[in-house]
């Protein structure tokens, strides 16, 4: 009888600069991922009837099998597991336990091998019940902190976080950028580049600068651009971009007939500069090619679907948006994501933000056969360090 699918391990995000363990919730029980000490024996879980049927020996063998498979990538047979487990069990006894684990839906037998590999439900049980997390060492945290320099502008900082996650996990790093609705416009300036191009300089939040090039229907002189900027600043400075787009520009569009040339020019340029960016631009992905080395994703059709999802990004955005509105860390294993392209993948995410609010989500995407005990704390601490850097920018 298989375990109930689709359960997520959630970890509470503590203070951004802390690297403590996290608390997960699964089916109404609290699971502690301790911050100190190595794994010291198998937990016997009795909250679910299915879990209760797995005695300590079965859980120990299952944990040993999953760890061996994650490490080597080869299906694990009873003889290998008997030797690795150090429980002095015969291969026949181990084979019977493996058959029970397969019946419970935790293991499956690939067609090409007599060994067993974990199912998605098996990975879920492993992560929620048997996994123990250790924090990163101080030297590792210091190295990561150096890569997330708060002196960078916001966009560069987000890109650094995505690339950093990819580099340290050897998976694909993803980050959902702060939504434009959460950005406050401080000042706008226009600078002519050519006969039909204008550089728009947006100062948002406290000191972040965004540059955009827009095309105009004609050449604008410096005085025209200055007047247009002054007009927009008088109306929009100090307001969030959503209000500017949805209310102020909408009102200005309705009043076009009564506007003079300067006001019309200002509205035209503002519409192009402040228009909502496509959703895909809210997600950065780094290190996609790392996944080409994953044996589970070696099938070209699987890789094609996955890279199409990376390129199109909308499915990723929807998944990250779920994490944004959830509590703490999220772990989607296999089909739990709800997107076919990610059926062979696990997605681990954590929120980041300022002291006042959650701004976005970052994480990694990789094969379900990943080193969860190593990747989870890396995602967690990167989110904390990014949050600390964002706070220093305010």
Coordinates of C-alpha atoms in Angstrom, one line a residue:
X1 CA 0.0 0.0 0.0
X2 CA 1.7 3.2 -1.2
X3 CA 2.2 6.3 0.9
X4 CA 0.0 9.3 0.2
X5 CA 1.7 11.4 -2.5
X6 CA 2.2 15.1 -2.8
X7 CA 3.2 15.9 0.7
X8 CA 5.8 18.7 1.1
X9 CA 8.5 19.2 3.6
X10 CA 8.3 22.7 4.8
X11 CA 11.1 24.4 6.8
X12 CA 10.7 27.7 8.6
X13 CA 13.0 30.5 7.4
X14 CA 14.7 32.0 10.5
X15 CA 16.7 35.2 10.6
X16 CA 18.5 35.7 7.3
X17 CA 22.0 35.4 8.7
X18 CA 21.4 32.3 10.7
X19 CA 22.3 28.8 9.6
X20 CA 20.2 26.7 12.0
X21 CA 18.3 23.5 11.4
X22 CA 14.8 23.6 10.1
X23 CA 11.5 22.2 11.2
X24 CA 9.4 20.2 8.6
X25 CA 5.7 19.3 8.8
X26 CA 4.3 16.2 7.2
X27 CA 0.9 14.8 7.7
X28 CA 0.4 16.7 11.0
X29 CA 3.6 15.7 12.7
X30 CA 6.8 17.8 13.2
X31 CA 10.0 16.4 11.8
X32 CA 13.3 17.9 13.1
X33 CA 16.2 18.4 10.8
X34 CA 18.9 18.9 13.5
X35 CA 21.5 21.5 13.0
X36 CA 24.3 19.6 14.8
X37 CA 25.6 16.1 14.8
X38 CA 25.7 13.2 12.4
X39 CA 22.8 10.9 11.8
X40 CA 22.5 8.7 14.9
X41 CA 20.2 5.9 14.0
X42 CA 16.9 5.5 12.3
X43 CA 13.8 7.2 13.6
X44 CA 10.8 4.9 13.9
X45 CA 7.8 6.9 12.8
X46 CA 4.3 5.8 13.9
X47 CA 2.1 8.7 12.9
X48 CA 1.0 7.1 9.7
X49 CA -0.2 3.5 9.5
X50 CA 2.0 2.9 6.5
X51 CA 5.0 4.2 8.3
X52 CA 4.3 2.2 11.4
X53 CA 4.4 -1.0 9.3
X54 CA 8.1 -0.3 8.5
X55 CA 10.0 -1.6 11.4
X56 CA 13.4 -0.2 12.4
X57 CA 15.2 -2.8 10.3
X58 CA 13.2 -2.0 7.2
X59 CA 13.7 1.7 7.6
X60 CA 17.5 1.2 8.1
X61 CA 17.8 -1.0 5.0
X62 CA 15.6 1.5 3.0
X63 CA 17.8 4.4 4.1
X64 CA 21.0 2.5 3.2
X65 CA 19.6 1.7 -0.2
X66 CA 18.5 5.3 -1.0
X67 CA 21.9 6.6 0.1
X68 CA 23.7 4.0 -2.0
X69 CA 21.6 4.8 -5.0
X70 CA 22.1 8.6 -4.6
X71 CA 25.8 8.1 -4.4
X72 CA 26.3 5.6 -7.2
X73 CA 23.3 6.0 -9.5
X74 CA 23.0 2.2 -10.0
X75 CA 20.1 0.0 -8.9
X76 CA 20.8 -1.7 -5.6
X77 CA 20.5 -5.5 -5.3
X78 CA 19.9 -7.5 -2.1
X79 CA 23.5 -8.9 -2.0
X80 CA 25.0 -5.4 -2.2
X81 CA 22.5 -4.1 0.4
X82 CA 23.2 -7.0 2.7
X83 CA 27.0 -6.3 2.5
X84 CA 26.6 -2.5 3.0
X85 CA 24.1 -2.6 5.8
X86 CA 26.4 -4.3 8.3
X87 CA 23.3 -5.9 9.9
X88 CA 24.5 -9.5 9.4
X89 CA 21.4 -10.3 7.3
X90 CA 21.4 -12.9 4.5
X91 CA 20.6 -11.7 0.9
X92 CA 17.4 -13.7 1.1
X93 CA 16.2 -11.8 4.2
X94 CA 17.2 -8.5 2.6
X95 CA 15.4 -9.5 -0.6
X96 CA 12.2 -10.1 1.4
X97 CA 12.4 -6.7 3.0
X98 CA 13.0 -5.1 -0.4
X99 CA 9.9 -6.9 -1.7
X100 CA 7.9 -5.4 1.2
X101 CA 9.3 -1.9 0.5
X102 CA 8.3 -2.3 -3.2
X103 CA 4.8 -3.3 -2.1
X104 CA 4.5 -0.2 0.0
X105 CA 5.4 1.9 -3.1
X106 CA 8.8 3.0 -1.8
X107 CA 10.9 1.1 -4.3
X108 CA 10.6 -0.1 -7.9
X109 CA 12.6 -2.4 -10.1
X110 CA 13.9 -1.0 -13.4
X111 CA 13.3 -3.3 -16.4
X112 CA 17.0 -3.6 -17.1
X113 CA 18.1 -4.6 -13.6
X114 CA 17.4 -7.0 -10.8
X115 CA 18.2 -4.2 -8.3
X116 CA 15.8 -1.6 -6.8
X117 CA 15.6 2.2 -7.0
X118 CA 13.5 4.6 -4.9
X119 CA 10.2 5.8 -6.3
X120 CA 9.1 9.4 -5.9
X121 CA 7.1 8.3 -2.8
X122 CA 10.2 6.6 -1.6
X123 CA 12.2 9.8 -1.9
X124 CA 9.4 11.7 -0.1
X125 CA 9.5 9.2 2.8
X126 CA 13.3 9.4 2.9
X127 CA 13.3 13.2 3.0
X128 CA 10.5 13.6 5.5
X129 CA 11.4 10.8 7.8
X130 CA 14.9 9.5 7.6
X131 CA 17.0 12.5 6.4
X132 CA 19.2 14.4 8.9
X133 CA 20.5 17.8 7.9
X134 CA 23.8 19.3 9.1
X135 CA 24.6 23.0 8.8
X136 CA 27.4 24.2 6.5
X137 CA 30.7 24.9 8.1
X138 CA 31.7 28.5 8.9
X139 CA 34.2 28.7 6.1
X140 CA 31.6 27.6 3.6
X141 CA 29.1 30.2 4.8
X142 CA 31.8 32.9 4.7
X143 CA 32.6 32.0 1.1
X144 CA 29.0 32.2 0.1
X145 CA 28.5 35.5 1.8
X146 CA 31.4 37.0 -0.2
X147 CA 29.6 36.1 -3.4
X148 CA 26.4 38.0 -2.4
X149 CA 27.8 41.6 -2.1
X150 CA 25.0 44.0 -1.1
X151 CA 26.9 46.8 -3.0
X152 CA 25.7 45.2 -6.2
X153 CA 22.5 46.6 -7.7
X154 CA 19.4 44.4 -7.1
X155 CA 19.4 42.7 -10.5
X156 CA 23.1 41.8 -10.3
X157 CA 22.6 40.5 -6.7
X158 CA 19.8 38.2 -7.9
X159 CA 21.8 36.9 -10.8
X160 CA 24.7 36.2 -8.4
X161 CA 22.4 34.2 -6.1
X162 CA 21.1 32.0 -9.0
X163 CA 24.6 31.4 -10.4
X164 CA 26.0 30.7 -6.9
X165 CA 23.3 28.0 -6.2
X166 CA 24.2 26.4 -9.6
X167 CA 27.9 26.4 -8.8
X168 CA 27.7 25.0 -5.3
X169 CA 25.1 22.3 -6.0
X170 CA 26.0 21.5 -9.6
X171 CA 22.3 21.7 -10.4
X172 CA 20.2 24.4 -12.1
X173 CA 19.8 27.5 -9.9
X174 CA 16.6 29.4 -10.2
X175 CA 15.4 32.7 -8.6
X176 CA 12.1 34.5 -8.8
X177 CA 12.8 38.2 -8.9
X178 CA 10.9 40.7 -6.7
X179 CA 7.6 41.5 -8.3
X180 CA 7.3 44.9 -9.9
X181 CA 4.3 45.5 -7.7
X182 CA 6.7 45.5 -4.8
X183 CA 8.9 48.2 -6.3
X184 CA 8.5 51.9 -5.4
X185 CA 9.4 54.5 -8.1
X186 CA 11.5 57.3 -6.8
X187 CA 12.6 59.1 -9.9
X188 CA 12.6 58.8 -13.7
X189 CA 15.0 60.4 -16.2
X190 CA 15.1 60.3 -20.0
X191 CA 18.3 60.5 -22.1
X192 CA 18.2 60.6 -25.9
X193 CA 20.3 57.9 -27.6
X194 CA 19.4 58.4 -31.2
X195 CA 16.6 59.6 -33.5
X196 CA 14.2 57.0 -32.3
X197 CA 15.7 55.6 -29.0
X198 CA 15.6 57.0 -25.5
X199 CA 17.3 55.6 -22.4
X200 CA 15.0 55.5 -19.4
X201 CA 16.7 55.6 -16.0
X202 CA 14.5 54.5 -13.2
X203 CA 15.5 54.9 -9.6
X204 CA 13.4 52.5 -7.5
X205 CA 13.1 51.6 -3.8
X206 CA 16.0 53.4 -2.0
X207 CA 18.8 53.5 -4.5
X208 CA 18.4 50.7 -7.1
X209 CA 18.8 52.0 -10.7
X210 CA 17.2 50.3 -13.6
X211 CA 18.0 51.2 -17.2
X212 CA 15.7 50.5 -20.2
X213 CA 15.9 51.5 -23.8
X214 CA 12.6 52.4 -25.5
X215 CA 11.8 53.2 -29.1
X216 CA 10.0 56.5 -29.8
X217 CA 8.3 57.7 -32.9
X218 CA 10.6 60.8 -33.3
X219 CA 13.7 62.5 -31.9
X220 CA 13.1 64.3 -28.6
X221 CA 15.3 67.2 -27.5
X222 CA 16.9 67.4 -24.1
X223 CA 14.4 70.1 -22.9
X224 CA 11.4 67.9 -24.0
X225 CA 12.8 64.9 -22.2
X226 CA 13.5 67.0 -19.0
X227 CA 9.9 68.4 -19.1
X228 CA 8.5 64.9 -19.6
X229 CA 10.5 63.5 -16.7
X230 CA 9.5 66.4 -14.4
X231 CA 5.9 65.8 -15.2
X232 CA 6.0 62.1 -14.5
X233 CA 8.0 62.6 -11.3
X234 CA 5.4 65.1 -10.0
X235 CA 2.7 62.5 -10.5
X236 CA 4.4 59.2 -9.8
X237 CA 7.4 59.7 -7.4
X238 CA 6.9 57.7 -4.2
X239 CA 4.2 55.4 -5.6
X240 CA 4.6 51.7 -6.3
X241 CA 4.8 50.7 -10.0
X242 CA 1.5 48.8 -9.9
X243 CA -0.3 51.9 -8.9
X244 CA 1.5 53.9 -11.6
X245 CA 0.7 51.4 -14.3
X246 CA -2.9 50.5 -13.3
X247 CA -4.2 53.8 -12.1
X248 CA -2.1 56.9 -13.0
X249 CA -1.3 55.9 -16.6
X250 CA -4.8 54.7 -17.1
X251 CA -6.2 58.1 -16.1
X252 CA -3.7 59.8 -18.3
X253 CA -4.6 57.7 -21.3
X254 CA -8.3 58.6 -20.8
X255 CA -7.3 62.3 -20.8
X256 CA -5.2 62.3 -23.9
X257 CA -7.5 64.7 -25.8
X258 CA -6.8 67.5 -23.3
X259 CA -3.1 67.0 -23.2
X260 CA -0.4 69.2 -24.7
X261 CA 2.5 67.7 -26.7
X262 CA 4.8 67.5 -23.7
X263 CA 2.3 65.6 -21.6
X264 CA 1.5 63.2 -24.5
X265 CA 5.2 62.5 -25.0
X266 CA 5.6 61.8 -21.2
X267 CA 2.7 59.4 -21.3
X268 CA 4.0 57.6 -24.4
X269 CA 7.4 57.1 -22.9
X270 CA 6.1 56.1 -19.5
X271 CA 3.8 53.4 -21.0
X272 CA 6.8 51.9 -22.8
X273 CA 9.2 52.2 -19.8
X274 CA 6.8 51.1 -17.1
X275 CA 4.7 48.5 -18.9
X276 CA 4.5 45.1 -17.0
X277 CA 7.4 42.9 -18.1
X278 CA 6.5 39.4 -19.4
X279 CA 6.2 36.9 -16.6
X280 CA 9.1 35.0 -18.0
X281 CA 11.4 37.9 -17.1
X282 CA 10.6 37.4 -13.4
X283 CA 12.7 34.2 -13.3
X284 CA 16.4 33.7 -13.7
X285 CA 17.9 30.3 -14.4
X286 CA 21.6 29.4 -14.2
X287 CA 23.5 26.2 -14.8
X288 CA 20.9 24.3 -16.9
X289 CA 23.7 22.4 -18.7
X290 CA 24.6 20.8 -15.3
X291 CA 21.6 18.6 -15.7
X292 CA 22.9 17.1 -19.0
X293 CA 25.3 15.0 -16.8
X294 CA 22.4 13.5 -14.8
X295 CA 21.9 9.9 -16.0
X296 CA 18.2 10.0 -15.1
X297 CA 17.7 12.9 -17.5
X298 CA 19.9 11.5 -20.2
X299 CA 16.9 10.7 -22.4
X300 CA 16.9 13.4 -25.1
X301 CA 13.1 13.7 -25.0
X302 CA 13.2 14.4 -21.3
X303 CA 16.0 16.9 -21.7
X304 CA 14.2 18.7 -24.5
X305 CA 11.0 19.1 -22.4
X306 CA 13.1 20.3 -19.5
X307 CA 15.0 22.8 -21.5
X308 CA 11.8 24.1 -23.1
X309 CA 10.5 24.7 -19.6
X310 CA 13.7 26.6 -18.7
X311 CA 13.4 28.7 -21.8
X312 CA 9.7 29.4 -21.6
X313 CA 9.8 29.8 -17.8
X314 CA 6.1 30.2 -17.2
X315 CA 5.7 26.8 -15.6
X316 CA 8.7 27.6 -13.4
X317 CA 7.1 30.9 -12.4
X318 CA 3.8 29.3 -11.4
X319 CA 5.7 26.7 -9.3
X320 CA 7.8 29.3 -7.6
X321 CA 4.7 31.4 -7.1
X322 CA 3.2 28.5 -5.1
X323 CA 6.3 28.6 -2.9
X324 CA 6.1 32.3 -2.5
X325 CA 2.7 32.0 -1.0
X326 CA 3.6 29.0 1.2
X327 CA 5.5 28.9 4.5
X328 CA 9.2 28.3 4.5
X329 CA 11.2 25.9 2.4
X330 CA 9.4 23.7 -0.1
X331 CA 10.5 20.4 -1.6
X332 CA 8.7 19.1 -4.7
X333 CA 9.7 15.6 -5.7
X334 CA 8.9 14.2 -9.2
X335 CA 5.2 14.5 -10.1
X336 CA 4.4 16.6 -7.0
X337 CA 5.3 19.7 -9.0
X338 CA 2.4 19.1 -11.3
X339 CA 4.4 19.8 -14.5
X340 CA 5.3 17.0 -16.9
X341 CA 8.7 18.5 -17.7
X342 CA 9.7 18.2 -14.1
X343 CA 8.4 14.6 -13.5
X344 CA 12.0 13.3 -13.2
X345 CA 13.2 16.3 -11.1
X346 CA 13.1 17.6 -7.6
X347 CA 12.7 21.3 -6.9
X348 CA 13.9 22.7 -3.6
X349 CA 13.0 26.3 -2.8
X350 CA 13.3 28.9 0.0
X351 CA 12.0 32.4 0.3
X352 CA 14.1 35.5 0.6
X353 CA 13.3 39.1 1.5
X354 CA 13.7 42.0 3.8
X355 CA 12.8 42.2 7.4
X356 CA 9.4 43.6 6.4
X357 CA 8.3 41.2 3.7
X358 CA 9.1 38.2 1.5
X359 CA 10.3 39.5 -1.9
X360 CA 10.8 36.3 -3.9
X361 CA 11.9 32.7 -3.9
X362 CA 15.1 31.0 -4.9
X363 CA 16.0 27.3 -5.3
X364 CA 17.5 24.5 -7.4
X365 CA 16.2 22.0 -9.9
X366 CA 17.9 18.7 -10.3
X367 CA 17.2 15.0 -10.7
X368 CA 15.2 13.2 -8.0
X369 CA 18.5 11.4 -7.3
X370 CA 20.2 14.3 -5.6
X371 CA 22.1 14.6 -2.3
X372 CA 19.3 16.1 -0.3
X373 CA 21.3 16.3 2.9
X374 CA 23.8 18.6 1.1
X375 CA 21.5 20.6 -1.2
X376 CA 18.8 21.5 1.3
X377 CA 21.2 23.5 3.7
X378 CA 22.8 25.1 0.7
X379 CA 19.5 26.5 -0.6
X380 CA 18.5 27.5 3.0
X381 CA 21.7 29.4 3.7
X382 CA 21.8 31.1 0.3
X383 CA 18.3 32.4 0.9
X384 CA 19.3 33.7 4.4
X385 CA 22.4 35.4 3.0
X386 CA 20.5 36.9 0.1
X387 CA 18.0 38.2 2.6
X388 CA 20.8 39.7 4.7
X389 CA 22.2 41.4 1.6
X390 CA 18.8 42.8 0.6
X391 CA 18.4 44.2 4.1
X392 CA 21.7 46.0 3.8
X393 CA 20.5 47.7 0.6
X394 CA 17.6 49.3 2.4

